[in-house]
Amino acid sequence: MSLRFLTAGESHGPALTSIIEGMPANVPLLASQIDQHLARRQMGYGRGGRMKIETDRATISSGIRHGLTMGSPITLTVENRDFASWGDVMKPEPVERYAYDSVKTRPIQIPRPGHVDFAGLAKYGPRDFDGQPDMRNILERASARETTMRVAAGSVARRLLEECGIWIGSHVVSIGTIEVAYGDIPDARSLNERADASPVRVLDTGAEAQMIEAIDLAQKERDTLGGVFEVVCDGLPVGLGSHVHWDRKLDGLLAGALMSIHAMKGVEIGLGFEAARRRGSAVHDPFERGHNGKILDRPRNNAGGLEGGVTNGEPLVCRVAMKPISTLMNALPSVNMISGESTAAHVERSDYCAVPAAGVVGEAMVALVLVNALLDKFGGDSLDEVRERVNLHRQKTRDLAREWNAHTAQAHTQPS
Ligand code: EPS
């Protein structure tokens, strides 16, 4: 692994932290460039009350000096403002017993279907002051609040990618049963500016109104909605990833990273599942001799930028399916873990639809995987080293195209 990162922190604890290790030195990086993406993650129609409490800002406490990465581990912290309203419940220090008299103080004893509450209880066995099952500890770490630090770490990773001419963006392609009218693959560099202008991060205004209506209806009916977002990446050099061994194939690494985001249930690359329905001739992308310094052109990009687990120089396209959030205000049937009685599941403040925010988290995970792949191929301890090697590799590919052109010109001038 070239780049590693850890996240830590509970949803309502004092703060969230990330440590990112393996970033080359001399990459320009400001806290404001991290905050910009943290703010994007907080947006989106269908969020619960929490996003009105928090204004996520990263504090840098290591690895960056005078606006440049140092090559040492980078530590980022985001304060949970909501911690202040949780009294003794989330304190790291031992506390006296408190009254179980509110949603926040009451132990969680009825697992929510779709959440990890029950499995986490069985696995870690957390208990309340009376020694009874209490799933608060499980909920705290399982919460999608953790994705704040993935976005923070991803913002660091994407700075290196940007310095190497690689851009990542995302947009929502469906919410519930409402799908956008799908056209060409959008340009990654301008994608976020366009998507962020929409409350549901879609490029299709007709679908936008219907999606907002669907979210309003779900909220009114005390229900939740999932959907699909797409991450697009432009500027990738040919040859990232590997076809020679299973655990270095980039499609597998991307799918794993994207599936590790809370509530994600499926990942498609390029044409994805649709490819299984078509014949080969309608799936695989023909080669054409390239133009403008490009060695080859592809008239279409059904492969989504990856063939055999390796980047092929076309835009990377990943689509990710998110299930509806599992905390339902109109709670599903469950069982009280103390009495064994059937009852409605635990209910706690949550989002109604978080697909727009999930796209921003998806961008972060893609950035982290791609930096790893970039450093695996090119190495380098400083930005200059990495960039020089990436540019040399791009130049070599362009040289091949030039050689072809020279060869063709020569063939044309030779007398027959
Ligand atoms: C989230 C913070 C959480 C949830 C949501 C995402 O805040 P709270 O639990 O205090 O309302 O709103 O978490 C979930 C969707 C989940 O399943 O836990 C955030 O910062 O994104």
Tab-separated table of N, CA and C in Angstrom, residues 136-193:
chain	number	residue	atom	x	y	z
A	136	ARG	N	-26.022	1.600	21.756
A	136	ARG	CA	-25.520	2.959	21.501
A	136	ARG	C	-24.106	2.936	20.898
A	137	ASN	N	-23.213	2.135	21.488
A	137	ASN	CA	-21.831	2.089	20.961
A	137	ASN	C	-21.781	1.655	19.502
A	138	ILE	N	-22.679	0.766	19.130
A	138	ILE	CA	-22.677	0.248	17.755
A	138	ILE	C	-23.134	1.341	16.800
A	139	LEU	N	-24.227	1.977	17.153
A	139	LEU	CA	-24.783	3.051	16.312
A	139	LEU	C	-23.767	4.181	16.119
A	140	GLU	N	-23.072	4.509	17.187
A	140	GLU	CA	-22.156	5.658	17.148
A	140	GLU	C	-21.075	5.525	16.088
A	141	ARG	N	-20.549	4.337	15.931
A	141	ARG	CA	-19.470	4.172	14.957
A	141	ARG	C	-20.010	3.769	13.578
A	142	ALA	N	-21.213	3.173	13.570
A	142	ALA	CA	-21.787	2.755	12.278
A	142	ALA	C	-22.386	3.943	11.526
A	143	SER	N	-22.638	5.042	12.219
A	143	SER	CA	-23.275	6.206	11.586
A	143	SER	C	-22.469	6.708	10.392
A	144	ALA	N	-23.201	7.189	9.401
A	144	ALA	CA	-22.546	7.742	8.211
A	144	ALA	C	-21.821	9.061	8.516
A	145	ARG	N	-21.868	9.497	9.732
A	145	ARG	CA	-21.061	10.666	10.116
A	145	ARG	C	-19.572	10.363	9.865
A	146	GLU	N	-19.192	9.104	9.954
A	146	GLU	CA	-17.800	8.689	9.715
A	146	GLU	C	-17.303	9.121	8.340
A	147	THR	N	-18.240	9.248	7.397
A	147	THR	CA	-17.828	9.583	6.031
A	147	THR	C	-17.227	10.988	5.928
A	148	THR	N	-17.453	11.811	6.959
A	148	THR	CA	-16.807	13.139	7.015
A	148	THR	C	-15.300	12.971	6.836
A	149	MET	N	-14.722	11.996	7.540
A	149	MET	CA	-13.260	11.845	7.510
A	149	MET	C	-12.777	11.148	6.239
A	150	ARG	N	-13.653	10.407	5.590
A	150	ARG	CA	-13.278	9.845	4.279
A	150	ARG	C	-13.173	11.000	3.279
A	151	VAL	N	-14.130	11.936	3.392
A	151	VAL	CA	-14.093	13.084	2.474
A	151	VAL	C	-12.857	13.944	2.778
A	152	ALA	N	-12.535	14.104	4.054
A	152	ALA	CA	-11.342	14.897	4.419
A	152	ALA	C	-10.087	14.228	3.839
A	153	ALA	N	-9.952	12.927	4.042
A	153	ALA	CA	-8.774	12.201	3.528
A	153	ALA	C	-8.758	12.229	1.999
A	154	GLY	N	-9.925	12.063	1.405
A	154	GLY	CA	-10.036	12.091	-0.054
A	154	GLY	C	-9.664	13.454	-0.629
A	155	SER	N	-9.937	14.521	0.119
A	155	SER	CA	-9.587	15.879	-0.350
A	155	SER	C	-8.080	16.047	-0.407
A	156	VAL	N	-7.372	15.377	0.502
A	156	VAL	CA	-5.903	15.400	0.479
A	156	VAL	C	-5.432	14.638	-0.771
A	157	ALA	N	-5.983	13.443	-0.956
A	157	ALA	CA	-5.579	12.603	-2.098
A	157	ALA	C	-5.830	13.326	-3.418
A	158	ARG	N	-6.974	13.973	-3.543
A	158	ARG	CA	-7.312	14.562	-4.838
A	158	ARG	C	-6.432	15.756	-5.172
A	159	ARG	N	-5.798	16.383	-4.180
A	159	ARG	CA	-4.860	17.470	-4.479
A	159	ARG	C	-3.685	16.940	-5.307
A	160	LEU	N	-3.180	15.753	-4.953
A	160	LEU	CA	-2.077	15.170	-5.729
A	160	LEU	C	-2.551	14.836	-7.143
A	161	LEU	N	-3.758	14.285	-7.230
A	161	LEU	CA	-4.296	13.928	-8.552
A	161	LEU	C	-4.436	15.173	-9.418
A	162	GLU	N	-4.982	16.250	-8.815
A	162	GLU	CA	-5.178	17.486	-9.591
A	162	GLU	C	-3.841	18.032	-10.100
A	163	GLU	N	-2.822	17.955	-9.244
A	163	GLU	CA	-1.491	18.443	-9.647
A	163	GLU	C	-0.948	17.609	-10.821
A	164	CYS	N	-1.468	16.396	-10.972
A	164	CYS	CA	-1.049	15.534	-12.092
A	164	CYS	C	-2.066	15.560	-13.236
A	165	GLY	N	-3.015	16.507	-13.199
A	165	GLY	CA	-3.980	16.655	-14.291
A	165	GLY	C	-5.111	15.640	-14.266
A	166	ILE	N	-5.432	15.116	-13.072
A	166	ILE	CA	-6.487	14.095	-12.953
A	166	ILE	C	-7.648	14.711	-12.140
A	167	TRP	N	-8.860	14.630	-12.677
A	167	TRP	CA	-10.011	15.315	-12.062
A	167	TRP	C	-11.125	14.334	-11.773
A	168	ILE	N	-11.795	14.549	-10.626
A	168	ILE	CA	-12.885	13.643	-10.225
A	168	ILE	C	-14.145	14.462	-9.939
A	169	GLY	N	-15.267	13.986	-10.435
A	169	GLY	CA	-16.551	14.614	-10.117
A	169	GLY	C	-17.613	13.551	-9.971
A	170	SER	N	-18.797	13.951	-9.491
A	170	SER	CA	-19.890	12.979	-9.362
A	170	SER	C	-21.224	13.669	-9.585
A	171	HIS	N	-22.225	12.868	-9.868
A	171	HIS	CA	-23.598	13.385	-9.962
A	171	HIS	C	-24.559	12.240	-9.669
A	172	VAL	N	-25.780	12.622	-9.317
A	172	VAL	CA	-26.787	11.612	-8.985
A	172	VAL	C	-27.502	11.208	-10.269
A	173	VAL	N	-27.691	9.904	-10.462
A	173	VAL	CA	-28.393	9.460	-11.675
A	173	VAL	C	-29.785	8.888	-11.382
A	174	SER	N	-30.058	8.537	-10.128
A	174	SER	CA	-31.441	8.180	-9.783
A	174	SER	C	-31.666	8.320	-8.283
A	175	ILE	N	-32.933	8.634	-7.959
A	175	ILE	CA	-33.376	8.611	-6.552
A	175	ILE	C	-34.708	7.876	-6.552
A	176	GLY	N	-34.796	6.802	-5.764
A	176	GLY	CA	-35.990	5.953	-5.825
A	176	GLY	C	-36.169	5.471	-7.259
A	177	THR	N	-37.373	5.680	-7.808
A	177	THR	CA	-37.636	5.210	-9.186
A	177	THR	C	-37.414	6.322	-10.216
A	178	ILE	N	-37.030	7.516	-9.781
A	178	ILE	CA	-36.837	8.638	-10.723
A	178	ILE	C	-35.404	8.601	-11.246
A	179	GLU	N	-35.285	8.501	-12.579
A	179	GLU	CA	-33.950	8.434	-13.192
A	179	GLU	C	-33.718	9.645	-14.067
A	180	VAL	N	-32.468	10.090	-14.167
A	180	VAL	CA	-32.170	11.215	-15.053
A	180	VAL	C	-32.161	10.714	-16.502
A	181	ALA	N	-32.456	11.642	-17.429
A	181	ALA	CA	-32.301	11.318	-18.849
A	181	ALA	C	-30.801	11.293	-19.079
A	182	TYR	N	-30.279	10.135	-19.470
A	182	TYR	CA	-28.837	9.971	-19.482
A	182	TYR	C	-28.242	10.249	-20.850
A	183	GLY	N	-27.237	11.123	-20.910
A	183	GLY	CA	-26.607	11.465	-22.181
A	183	GLY	C	-25.163	11.011	-22.211
A	184	ASP	N	-24.279	11.886	-22.713
A	184	ASP	CA	-22.854	11.558	-22.785
A	184	ASP	C	-22.245	11.542	-21.375
A	185	ILE	N	-21.095	10.916	-21.258
A	185	ILE	CA	-20.381	10.934	-19.980
A	185	ILE	C	-19.943	12.374	-19.722
A	186	PRO	N	-20.316	12.957	-18.569
A	186	PRO	CA	-19.969	14.360	-18.342
A	186	PRO	C	-18.471	14.562	-18.128
A	187	ASP	N	-18.010	15.777	-18.427
A	187	ASP	CA	-16.606	16.132	-18.223
A	187	ASP	C	-16.359	16.274	-16.715
A	188	ALA	N	-15.394	15.497	-16.182
A	188	ALA	CA	-15.194	15.429	-14.723
A	188	ALA	C	-14.798	16.778	-14.120
A	189	ARG	N	-14.034	17.571	-14.854
A	189	ARG	CA	-13.499	18.808	-14.276
A	189	ARG	C	-14.593	19.829	-13.961
A	190	SER	N	-15.619	19.879	-14.841
A	190	SER	CA	-16.683	20.867	-14.598
A	190	SER	C	-17.925	20.227	-13.956
A	191	LEU	N	-17.857	18.912	-13.716
A	191	LEU	CA	-19.044	18.184	-13.267
A	191	LEU	C	-19.562	18.660	-11.911
A	192	ASN	N	-18.669	18.826	-10.946
A	192	ASN	CA	-19.143	19.174	-9.604
A	192	ASN	C	-19.794	20.548	-9.550
A	193	GLU	N	-19.233	21.479	-10.306
A	193	GLU	CA	-19.819	22.819	-10.325
A	193	GLU	C	-21.272	22.742	-10.801
